[in-house]
């Protein structure tokens, strides 16, 4: 059985990558942790998900322009959904729903409008 107290979560702020380490410190020396994605250790900080932090809940908060720009980065493939959720302090589910809504809006705007003609049967 794995002792969950030995699992530590880390966040690389350069590439917004979350990773885990397992184990106990040996010899009392502080360890250096390197990001498995970019290889840097300078911007690696201990990470705790926002859902575990105590504070006011963000229920039905309106989306700000800066947050929508981050969502557009996800839609362009520059970021992953979980990375955007970490940056914005929102859940992955809310990010996914916003992307779905924005895609629906784009489809509605790009559809050609149907025009009724006199031969449709409405004017007979």
mmCIF file of N, CA and C in Angstrom:
data_model
loop_
_atom_site.group_PDB
_atom_site.id
_atom_site.type_symbol
_atom_site.label_atom_id
_atom_site.label_comp_id
_atom_site.label_asym_id
_atom_site.label_seq_id
_atom_site.Cartn_x
_atom_site.Cartn_y
_atom_site.Cartn_z
ATOM 1 N N UNK A 1 0.835 -1.180 0.000
ATOM 2 C CA UNK A 1 0.000 0.000 0.000
ATOM 3 C C UNK A 1 0.879 1.242 0.000
ATOM 4 N N UNK A 2 0.558 2.188 -0.829
ATOM 5 C CA UNK A 2 1.333 3.419 -0.939
ATOM 6 C C UNK A 2 0.918 4.375 0.182
ATOM 7 N N UNK A 3 1.915 4.943 0.821
ATOM 8 C CA UNK A 3 1.662 5.937 1.853
ATOM 9 C C UNK A 3 1.455 7.286 1.161
ATOM 10 N N UNK A 4 0.239 7.789 1.170
ATOM 11 C CA UNK A 4 -0.087 9.022 0.449
ATOM 12 C C UNK A 4 0.656 10.233 0.993
ATOM 13 N N UNK A 5 1.146 10.143 2.220
ATOM 14 C CA UNK A 5 1.887 11.270 2.787
ATOM 15 C C UNK A 5 3.229 11.470 2.093
ATOM 16 N N UNK A 6 3.705 10.451 1.404
ATOM 17 C CA UNK A 6 4.986 10.553 0.720
ATOM 18 C C UNK A 6 4.856 11.102 -0.692
ATOM 19 N N UNK A 7 3.647 11.238 -1.193
ATOM 20 C CA UNK A 7 3.432 11.769 -2.541
ATOM 21 C C UNK A 7 3.360 13.287 -2.462
ATOM 22 N N UNK A 8 4.164 13.960 -3.254
ATOM 23 C CA UNK A 8 4.181 15.429 -3.305
ATOM 24 C C UNK A 8 3.845 15.875 -4.719
ATOM 25 N N UNK A 9 3.033 16.908 -4.811
ATOM 26 C CA UNK A 9 2.672 17.482 -6.107
ATOM 27 C C UNK A 9 3.501 18.730 -6.347
ATOM 28 N N UNK A 10 3.970 18.894 -7.582
ATOM 29 C CA UNK A 10 4.806 20.024 -7.962
ATOM 30 C C UNK A 10 4.260 20.655 -9.224
ATOM 31 N N UNK A 11 4.465 21.951 -9.355
ATOM 32 C CA UNK A 11 4.006 22.708 -10.521
ATOM 33 C C UNK A 11 5.190 23.438 -11.129
ATOM 34 N N UNK A 12 5.403 23.251 -12.413
ATOM 35 C CA UNK A 12 6.410 24.022 -13.127
ATOM 36 C C UNK A 12 5.691 25.243 -13.692
ATOM 37 N N UNK A 13 6.066 26.417 -13.231
ATOM 38 C CA UNK A 13 5.367 27.632 -13.652
ATOM 39 C C UNK A 13 5.752 28.058 -15.059
ATOM 40 N N UNK A 14 6.886 27.576 -15.579
ATOM 41 C CA UNK A 14 7.286 27.923 -16.944
ATOM 42 C C UNK A 14 6.356 27.279 -17.969
ATOM 43 N N UNK A 15 6.158 25.974 -17.829
ATOM 44 C CA UNK A 15 5.355 25.270 -18.838
ATOM 45 C C UNK A 15 3.992 24.842 -18.299
ATOM 46 N N UNK A 16 3.618 25.254 -17.095
ATOM 47 C CA UNK A 16 2.343 24.923 -16.449
ATOM 48 C C UNK A 16 2.110 23.413 -16.490
ATOM 49 N N UNK A 17 3.043 22.685 -15.912
ATOM 50 C CA UNK A 17 2.997 21.224 -15.904
ATOM 51 C C UNK A 17 2.977 20.749 -14.457
ATOM 52 N N UNK A 18 2.026 19.888 -14.111
ATOM 53 C CA UNK A 18 1.905 19.353 -12.764
ATOM 54 C C UNK A 18 2.461 17.927 -12.772
ATOM 55 N N UNK A 19 3.340 17.625 -11.809
ATOM 56 C CA UNK A 19 3.880 16.276 -11.701
ATOM 57 C C UNK A 19 4.000 15.895 -10.238
ATOM 58 N N UNK A 20 4.199 14.594 -9.990
ATOM 59 C CA UNK A 20 4.258 14.081 -8.625
ATOM 60 C C UNK A 20 5.593 13.411 -8.369
ATOM 61 N N UNK A 21 6.021 13.464 -7.114
ATOM 62 C CA UNK A 21 7.191 12.713 -6.679
ATOM 63 C C UNK A 21 6.781 11.836 -5.512
ATOM 64 N N UNK A 22 7.526 10.773 -5.315
ATOM 65 C CA UNK A 22 7.232 9.835 -4.242
ATOM 66 C C UNK A 22 8.512 9.551 -3.482
ATOM 67 N N UNK A 23 8.455 9.625 -2.179
ATOM 68 C CA UNK A 23 9.611 9.256 -1.378
ATOM 69 C C UNK A 23 9.836 10.210 -0.225
ATOM 70 N N UNK A 24 10.769 9.811 0.640
ATOM 71 C CA UNK A 24 11.113 10.590 1.818
ATOM 72 C C UNK A 24 12.488 11.203 1.597
ATOM 73 N N UNK A 25 12.707 12.392 2.169
ATOM 74 C CA UNK A 25 14.020 13.014 2.096
ATOM 75 C C UNK A 25 15.037 12.136 2.800
ATOM 76 N N UNK A 26 16.212 12.047 2.209
ATOM 77 C CA UNK A 26 17.276 11.279 2.831
ATOM 78 C C UNK A 26 18.409 12.210 3.232
ATOM 79 N N UNK A 27 19.035 11.910 4.321
ATOM 80 C CA UNK A 27 20.169 12.679 4.834
ATOM 81 C C UNK A 27 19.812 14.116 5.189
ATOM 82 N N UNK A 28 18.559 14.460 5.244
ATOM 83 C CA UNK A 28 18.150 15.798 5.650
ATOM 84 C C UNK A 28 18.484 16.893 4.660
ATOM 85 N N UNK A 29 18.979 16.558 3.476
ATOM 86 C CA UNK A 29 19.322 17.572 2.477
ATOM 87 C C UNK A 29 18.082 17.949 1.683
ATOM 88 N N UNK A 30 17.942 19.213 1.352
ATOM 89 C CA UNK A 30 16.814 19.575 0.487
ATOM 90 C C UNK A 30 17.055 19.044 -0.928
ATOM 91 N N UNK A 31 16.017 18.546 -1.519
ATOM 92 C CA UNK A 31 16.119 18.002 -2.871
ATOM 93 C C UNK A 31 15.812 19.078 -3.900
ATOM 94 N N UNK A 32 16.358 18.896 -5.075
ATOM 95 C CA UNK A 32 15.989 19.735 -6.222
ATOM 96 C C UNK A 32 15.099 18.886 -7.114
ATOM 97 N N UNK A 33 13.973 19.452 -7.497
ATOM 98 C CA UNK A 33 13.051 18.742 -8.365
ATOM 99 C C UNK A 33 13.069 19.404 -9.734
ATOM 100 N N UNK A 34 13.185 18.585 -10.768
ATOM 101 C CA UNK A 34 13.236 19.072 -12.138
ATOM 102 C C UNK A 34 11.944 18.714 -12.853
ATOM 103 N N UNK A 35 11.446 19.644 -13.660
ATOM 104 C CA UNK A 35 10.225 19.414 -14.438
ATOM 105 C C UNK A 35 10.499 18.343 -15.494
ATOM 106 N N UNK A 36 9.683 17.298 -15.574
ATOM 107 C CA UNK A 36 9.893 16.277 -16.596
ATOM 108 C C UNK A 36 9.559 16.770 -18.005
ATOM 109 N N UNK A 37 8.865 17.881 -18.109
ATOM 110 C CA UNK A 37 8.487 18.402 -19.425
ATOM 111 C C UNK A 37 9.575 19.294 -20.013
ATOM 112 N N UNK A 38 10.046 20.289 -19.245
ATOM 113 C CA UNK A 38 11.012 21.246 -19.785
ATOM 114 C C UNK A 38 12.411 21.087 -19.197
ATOM 115 N N UNK A 39 12.564 20.358 -18.095
ATOM 116 C CA UNK A 39 13.866 20.110 -17.512
ATOM 117 C C UNK A 39 14.373 21.191 -16.576
ATOM 118 N N UNK A 40 13.600 22.228 -16.330
ATOM 119 C CA UNK A 40 14.025 23.313 -15.452
ATOM 120 C C UNK A 40 13.712 22.985 -13.992
ATOM 121 N N UNK A 41 14.487 23.564 -13.075
ATOM 122 C CA UNK A 41 14.168 23.390 -11.661
ATOM 123 C C UNK A 41 13.956 24.732 -10.967
ATOM 124 N N UNK A 42 14.178 25.824 -11.665
ATOM 125 C CA UNK A 42 14.087 27.152 -11.056
ATOM 126 C C UNK A 42 12.642 27.505 -10.720
ATOM 127 N N UNK A 43 11.732 27.219 -11.611
ATOM 128 C CA UNK A 43 10.354 27.648 -11.408
ATOM 129 C C UNK A 43 9.449 26.523 -10.908
ATOM 130 N N UNK A 44 10.015 25.472 -10.324
ATOM 131 C CA UNK A 44 9.223 24.374 -9.770
ATOM 132 C C UNK A 44 8.845 24.715 -8.329
ATOM 133 N N UNK A 45 7.541 24.753 -8.067
ATOM 134 C CA UNK A 45 7.038 25.075 -6.736
ATOM 135 C C UNK A 45 6.069 23.989 -6.286
ATOM 136 N N UNK A 46 5.895 23.880 -4.985
ATOM 137 C CA UNK A 46 4.951 22.917 -4.432
ATOM 138 C C UNK A 46 3.539 23.323 -4.862
ATOM 139 N N UNK A 47 2.721 22.353 -5.207
ATOM 140 C CA UNK A 47 1.391 22.639 -5.750
ATOM 141 C C UNK A 47 0.327 21.946 -4.918
ATOM 142 N N UNK A 48 -0.722 22.712 -4.638
ATOM 143 C CA UNK A 48 -1.913 22.158 -4.008
ATOM 144 C C UNK A 48 -3.105 22.685 -4.784
ATOM 145 N N UNK A 49 -3.967 21.789 -5.200
ATOM 146 C CA UNK A 49 -5.112 22.181 -6.019
ATOM 147 C C UNK A 49 -5.988 23.174 -5.269
ATOM 148 N N UNK A 50 -6.585 24.101 -6.002
ATOM 149 C CA UNK A 50 -7.428 25.132 -5.401
ATOM 150 C C UNK A 50 -8.648 24.556 -4.697
ATOM 151 N N UNK A 51 -9.083 23.398 -5.142
ATOM 152 C CA UNK A 51 -10.285 22.834 -4.522
ATOM 153 C C UNK A 51 -10.042 22.426 -3.079
ATOM 154 N N UNK A 52 -8.766 22.238 -2.686
ATOM 155 C CA UNK A 52 -8.450 21.878 -1.318
ATOM 156 C C UNK A 52 -8.220 23.101 -0.440
ATOM 157 N N UNK A 53 -8.007 24.254 -1.046
ATOM 158 C CA UNK A 53 -7.771 25.465 -0.272
ATOM 159 C C UNK A 53 -9.089 25.994 0.272
ATOM 160 N N UNK A 54 -9.027 26.529 1.458
ATOM 161 C CA UNK A 54 -10.232 27.108 2.039
ATOM 162 C C UNK A 54 -10.380 28.543 1.551
ATOM 163 N N UNK A 55 -11.568 28.946 1.289
ATOM 164 C CA UNK A 55 -11.815 30.298 0.837
ATOM 165 C C UNK A 55 -13.174 30.375 0.179
ATOM 166 N N UNK A 56 -13.538 31.548 -0.295
ATOM 167 C CA UNK A 56 -14.846 31.678 -0.936
ATOM 168 C C UNK A 56 -14.891 30.888 -2.235
ATOM 169 N N UNK A 57 -15.993 30.214 -2.463
ATOM 170 C CA UNK A 57 -16.150 29.428 -3.682
ATOM 171 C C UNK A 57 -16.487 30.350 -4.842
ATOM 172 N N UNK A 58 -15.987 29.974 -6.005
ATOM 173 C CA UNK A 58 -16.261 30.744 -7.212
ATOM 174 C C UNK A 58 -17.418 30.080 -7.940
ATOM 175 N N UNK A 59 -18.623 30.421 -7.569
ATOM 176 C CA UNK A 59 -19.790 29.816 -8.192
ATOM 177 C C UNK A 59 -20.384 30.814 -9.169
ATOM 178 N N UNK A 60 -20.495 30.404 -10.422
ATOM 179 C CA UNK A 60 -21.084 31.193 -11.497
ATOM 180 C C UNK A 60 -20.467 32.585 -11.588
ATOM 181 N N UNK A 61 -19.158 32.630 -11.556
ATOM 182 C CA UNK A 61 -18.453 33.893 -11.735
ATOM 183 C C UNK A 61 -18.420 34.221 -13.225
ATOM 184 N N UNK A 62 -18.625 35.457 -13.600
ATOM 185 C CA UNK A 62 -18.534 35.806 -15.020
ATOM 186 C C UNK A 62 -17.092 35.667 -15.511
ATOM 187 N N UNK A 63 -16.947 35.336 -16.786
ATOM 188 C CA UNK A 63 -15.620 35.161 -17.371
ATOM 189 C C UNK A 63 -15.068 36.526 -17.750
ATOM 190 N N UNK A 64 -13.837 36.785 -17.364
ATOM 191 C CA UNK A 64 -13.168 38.045 -17.693
ATOM 192 C C UNK A 64 -12.475 37.917 -19.048
ATOM 193 N N UNK A 65 -12.116 39.054 -19.626
ATOM 194 C CA UNK A 65 -11.468 39.058 -20.938
ATOM 195 C C UNK A 65 -10.142 38.313 -20.913
ATOM 196 N N UNK A 66 -9.365 38.458 -19.820
ATOM 197 C CA UNK A 66 -8.075 37.769 -19.727
ATOM 198 C C UNK A 66 -8.287 36.256 -19.683
ATOM 199 N N UNK A 67 -9.355 35.817 -18.996
ATOM 200 C CA UNK A 67 -9.642 34.392 -18.911
ATOM 201 C C UNK A 67 -10.081 33.841 -20.265
ATOM 202 N N UNK A 68 -10.828 34.621 -21.017
ATOM 203 C CA UNK A 68 -11.269 34.181 -22.330
ATOM 204 C C UNK A 68 -10.079 34.056 -23.281
ATOM 205 N N UNK A 69 -9.069 34.921 -23.126
ATOM 206 C CA UNK A 69 -7.858 34.798 -23.941
ATOM 207 C C UNK A 69 -7.132 33.491 -23.655
ATOM 208 N N UNK A 70 -7.124 33.075 -22.388
ATOM 209 C CA UNK A 70 -6.504 31.795 -22.033
ATOM 210 C C UNK A 70 -7.315 30.641 -22.632
ATOM 211 N N UNK A 71 -8.641 30.752 -22.610
ATOM 212 C CA UNK A 71 -9.501 29.722 -23.211
ATOM 213 C C UNK A 71 -9.241 29.629 -24.713
ATOM 214 N N UNK A 72 -9.030 30.770 -25.365
ATOM 215 C CA UNK A 72 -8.721 30.755 -26.792
ATOM 216 C C UNK A 72 -7.380 30.083 -27.062
ATOM 217 N N UNK A 73 -6.432 30.202 -26.128
ATOM 218 C CA UNK A 73 -5.163 29.491 -26.273
ATOM 219 C C UNK A 73 -5.380 27.981 -26.235
ATOM 220 N N UNK A 74 -6.321 27.537 -25.399
ATOM 221 C CA UNK A 74 -6.647 26.109 -25.345
ATOM 222 C C UNK A 74 -7.276 25.675 -26.665
ATOM 223 N N UNK A 75 -8.154 26.498 -27.201
ATOM 224 C CA UNK A 75 -8.825 26.163 -28.455
ATOM 225 C C UNK A 75 -7.849 26.136 -29.630
ATOM 226 N N UNK A 76 -6.784 26.933 -29.549
ATOM 227 C CA UNK A 76 -5.766 26.945 -30.608
ATOM 228 C C UNK A 76 -4.736 25.843 -30.420
ATOM 229 N N UNK A 77 -4.781 25.131 -29.301
ATOM 230 C CA UNK A 77 -3.857 24.035 -29.057
ATOM 231 C C UNK A 77 -2.571 24.451 -28.355
ATOM 232 N N UNK A 78 -2.496 25.674 -27.866
ATOM 233 C CA UNK A 78 -1.288 26.137 -27.189
ATOM 234 C C UNK A 78 -1.215 25.631 -25.752
ATOM 235 N N UNK A 79 -2.362 25.423 -25.107
ATOM 236 C CA UNK A 79 -2.431 24.939 -23.732
ATOM 237 C C UNK A 79 -3.379 23.752 -23.659
ATOM 238 N N UNK A 80 -3.218 22.945 -22.621
ATOM 239 C CA UNK A 80 -4.167 21.876 -22.334
ATOM 240 C C UNK A 80 -5.223 22.405 -21.372
ATOM 241 N N UNK A 81 -6.333 21.687 -21.290
ATOM 242 C CA UNK A 81 -7.440 22.150 -20.440
ATOM 243 C C UNK A 81 -7.026 22.247 -18.976
ATOM 244 N N UNK A 82 -6.274 21.252 -18.507
ATOM 245 C CA UNK A 82 -5.894 21.287 -17.092
ATOM 246 C C UNK A 82 -4.913 22.424 -16.818
ATOM 247 N N UNK A 83 -4.086 22.772 -17.807
ATOM 248 C CA UNK A 83 -3.152 23.879 -17.631
ATOM 249 C C UNK A 83 -3.908 25.200 -17.524
ATOM 250 N N UNK A 84 -4.931 25.358 -18.350
ATOM 251 C CA UNK A 84 -5.749 26.572 -18.286
ATOM 252 C C UNK A 84 -6.488 26.643 -16.957
ATOM 253 N N UNK A 85 -6.973 25.496 -16.473
ATOM 254 C CA UNK A 85 -7.686 25.476 -15.188
ATOM 255 C C UNK A 85 -6.764 25.907 -14.061
ATOM 256 N N UNK A 86 -5.509 25.490 -14.106
ATOM 257 C CA UNK A 86 -4.546 25.886 -13.072
ATOM 258 C C UNK A 86 -4.286 27.380 -13.151
ATOM 259 N N UNK A 87 -4.076 27.879 -14.356
ATOM 260 C CA UNK A 87 -3.791 29.313 -14.523
ATOM 261 C C UNK A 87 -4.963 30.177 -14.061
ATOM 262 N N UNK A 88 -6.175 29.732 -14.344
ATOM 263 C CA UNK A 88 -7.355 30.535 -14.059
ATOM 264 C C UNK A 88 -7.906 30.313 -12.657
ATOM 265 N N UNK A 89 -7.508 29.242 -12.009
ATOM 266 C CA UNK A 89 -8.062 28.942 -10.684
ATOM 267 C C UNK A 89 -9.482 28.425 -10.770
ATOM 268 N N UNK A 90 -9.823 27.820 -11.882
ATOM 269 C CA UNK A 90 -11.157 27.243 -12.074
ATOM 270 C C UNK A 90 -11.018 25.740 -12.252
ATOM 271 N N UNK A 91 -12.148 25.047 -12.271
ATOM 272 C CA UNK A 91 -12.100 23.600 -12.443
ATOM 273 C C UNK A 91 -11.934 23.255 -13.922
ATOM 274 N N UNK A 92 -11.454 22.055 -14.172
ATOM 275 C CA UNK A 92 -11.294 21.594 -15.550
ATOM 276 C C UNK A 92 -12.655 21.502 -16.225
ATOM 277 N N UNK A 93 -13.659 21.120 -15.455
ATOM 278 C CA UNK A 93 -15.012 20.992 -15.997
ATOM 279 C C UNK A 93 -15.550 22.344 -16.473
ATOM 280 N N UNK A 94 -15.288 23.412 -15.721
ATOM 281 C CA UNK A 94 -15.780 24.727 -16.132
ATOM 282 C C UNK A 94 -15.039 25.202 -17.382
ATOM 283 N N UNK A 95 -13.750 24.876 -17.490
ATOM 284 C CA UNK A 95 -12.990 25.238 -18.689
ATOM 285 C C UNK A 95 -13.549 24.492 -19.902
ATOM 286 N N UNK A 96 -13.826 23.191 -19.721
ATOM 287 C CA UNK A 96 -14.371 22.391 -20.824
ATOM 288 C C UNK A 96 -15.730 22.925 -21.268
ATOM 289 N N UNK A 97 -16.582 23.282 -20.316
ATOM 290 C CA UNK A 97 -17.912 23.811 -20.664
ATOM 291 C C UNK A 97 -17.811 25.133 -21.409
ATOM 292 N N UNK A 98 -16.890 25.999 -20.987
ATOM 293 C CA UNK A 98 -16.722 27.284 -21.662
ATOM 294 C C UNK A 98 -16.256 27.073 -23.095
ATOM 295 N N UNK A 99 -15.353 26.119 -23.303
ATOM 296 C CA UNK A 99 -14.889 25.819 -24.658
ATOM 297 C C UNK A 99 -16.050 25.330 -25.517
ATOM 298 N N UNK A 100 -16.884 24.451 -24.956
ATOM 299 C CA UNK A 100 -18.047 23.950 -25.698
ATOM 300 C C UNK A 100 -18.982 25.091 -26.079
ATOM 301 N N UNK A 101 -19.243 26.005 -25.122
ATOM 302 C CA UNK A 101 -20.132 27.134 -25.406
ATOM 303 C C UNK A 101 -19.545 28.055 -26.476
ATOM 304 N N UNK A 102 -18.243 28.308 -26.402
ATOM 305 C CA UNK A 102 -17.610 29.180 -27.386
ATOM 306 C C UNK A 102 -17.625 28.542 -28.774
ATOM 307 N N UNK A 103 -17.458 27.211 -28.850
ATOM 308 C CA UNK A 103 -17.540 26.514 -30.134
ATOM 309 C C UNK A 103 -18.943 26.604 -30.719
ATOM 310 N N UNK A 104 -19.958 26.468 -29.857
ATOM 311 C CA UNK A 104 -21.345 26.583 -30.334
ATOM 312 C C UNK A 104 -21.619 27.980 -30.867
ATOM 313 N N UNK A 105 -21.107 29.006 -30.188
ATOM 314 C CA UNK A 105 -21.298 30.385 -30.649
ATOM 315 C C UNK A 105 -20.631 30.605 -31.999
ATOM 316 N N UNK A 106 -19.443 30.062 -32.184
ATOM 317 C CA UNK A 106 -18.744 30.195 -33.471
ATOM 318 C C UNK A 106 -19.524 29.528 -34.594
ATOM 319 N N UNK A 107 -20.081 28.338 -34.310
ATOM 320 C CA UNK A 107 -20.856 27.639 -35.332
ATOM 321 C C UNK A 107 -22.105 28.428 -35.715
ATOM 322 N N UNK A 108 -22.770 29.012 -34.706
ATOM 323 C CA UNK A 108 -23.970 29.801 -34.995
ATOM 324 C C UNK A 108 -23.651 31.015 -35.849
ATOM 325 N N UNK A 109 -22.519 31.665 -35.562
ATOM 326 C CA UNK A 109 -22.143 32.858 -36.323
ATOM 327 C C UNK A 109 -21.761 32.525 -37.757
ATOM 328 N N UNK A 110 -21.181 31.353 -37.959
ATOM 329 C CA UNK A 110 -20.684 30.999 -39.290
ATOM 330 C C UNK A 110 -21.730 30.323 -40.174
ATOM 331 N N UNK A 111 -22.879 29.955 -39.630
ATOM 332 C CA UNK A 111 -23.928 29.326 -40.440
ATOM 333 C C UNK A 111 -24.555 30.348 -41.373
ATOM 334 N N UNK A 112 -24.821 29.941 -42.599
ATOM 335 C CA UNK A 112 -25.556 30.854 -43.483
ATOM 336 C C UNK A 112 -27.021 30.919 -43.050
ATOM 337 N N UNK A 113 -27.575 32.108 -43.105
ATOM 338 C CA UNK A 113 -28.969 32.280 -42.694
ATOM 339 C C UNK A 113 -29.890 31.806 -43.806
ATOM 340 N N UNK A 114 -30.972 31.136 -43.402
ATOM 341 C CA UNK A 114 -31.951 30.668 -44.379
ATOM 342 C C UNK A 114 -32.879 31.818 -44.729
ATOM 343 N N UNK A 115 -33.106 31.971 -46.003
ATOM 344 C CA UNK A 115 -34.042 33.013 -46.455
ATOM 345 C C UNK A 115 -35.280 32.338 -46.993
ATOM 346 N N UNK A 116 -36.396 32.850 -46.618
ATOM 347 C CA UNK A 116 -37.649 32.285 -47.102
ATOM 348 C C UNK A 116 -37.983 32.897 -48.455
ATOM 349 N N UNK A 117 -38.406 32.048 -49.335
ATOM 350 C CA UNK A 117 -38.833 32.538 -50.642
ATOM 351 C C UNK A 117 -40.359 32.434 -50.723
ATOM 352 N N UNK A 118 -40.898 32.997 -51.769
ATOM 353 C CA UNK A 118 -42.355 32.985 -51.918
ATOM 354 C C UNK A 118 -42.872 31.601 -52.262
ATOM 355 N N UNK A 119 -42.013 30.720 -52.710
ATOM 356 C CA UNK A 119 -42.436 29.377 -53.130
ATOM 357 C C UNK A 119 -42.362 28.349 -52.001
ATOM 358 N N UNK A 120 -42.115 28.756 -50.761
ATOM 359 C CA UNK A 120 -42.021 27.831 -49.645
ATOM 360 C C UNK A 120 -43.392 27.348 -49.162
ATOM 361 N N UNK A 121 -44.471 27.910 -49.633
ATOM 362 C CA UNK A 121 -45.782 27.499 -49.209
ATOM 363 C C UNK A 121 -46.390 28.412 -48.153
ATOM 364 N N UNK A 122 -45.634 29.387 -47.680
ATOM 365 C CA UNK A 122 -46.157 30.278 -46.675
ATOM 366 C C UNK A 122 -47.048 31.365 -47.276
ATOM 367 N N UNK A 123 -46.894 31.615 -48.557
ATOM 368 C CA UNK A 123 -47.642 32.708 -49.192
ATOM 369 C C UNK A 123 -48.749 32.213 -50.099
ATOM 370 N N UNK A 124 -49.143 30.968 -50.002
ATOM 371 C CA UNK A 124 -50.173 30.458 -50.906
ATOM 372 C C UNK A 124 -51.557 30.687 -50.419
#
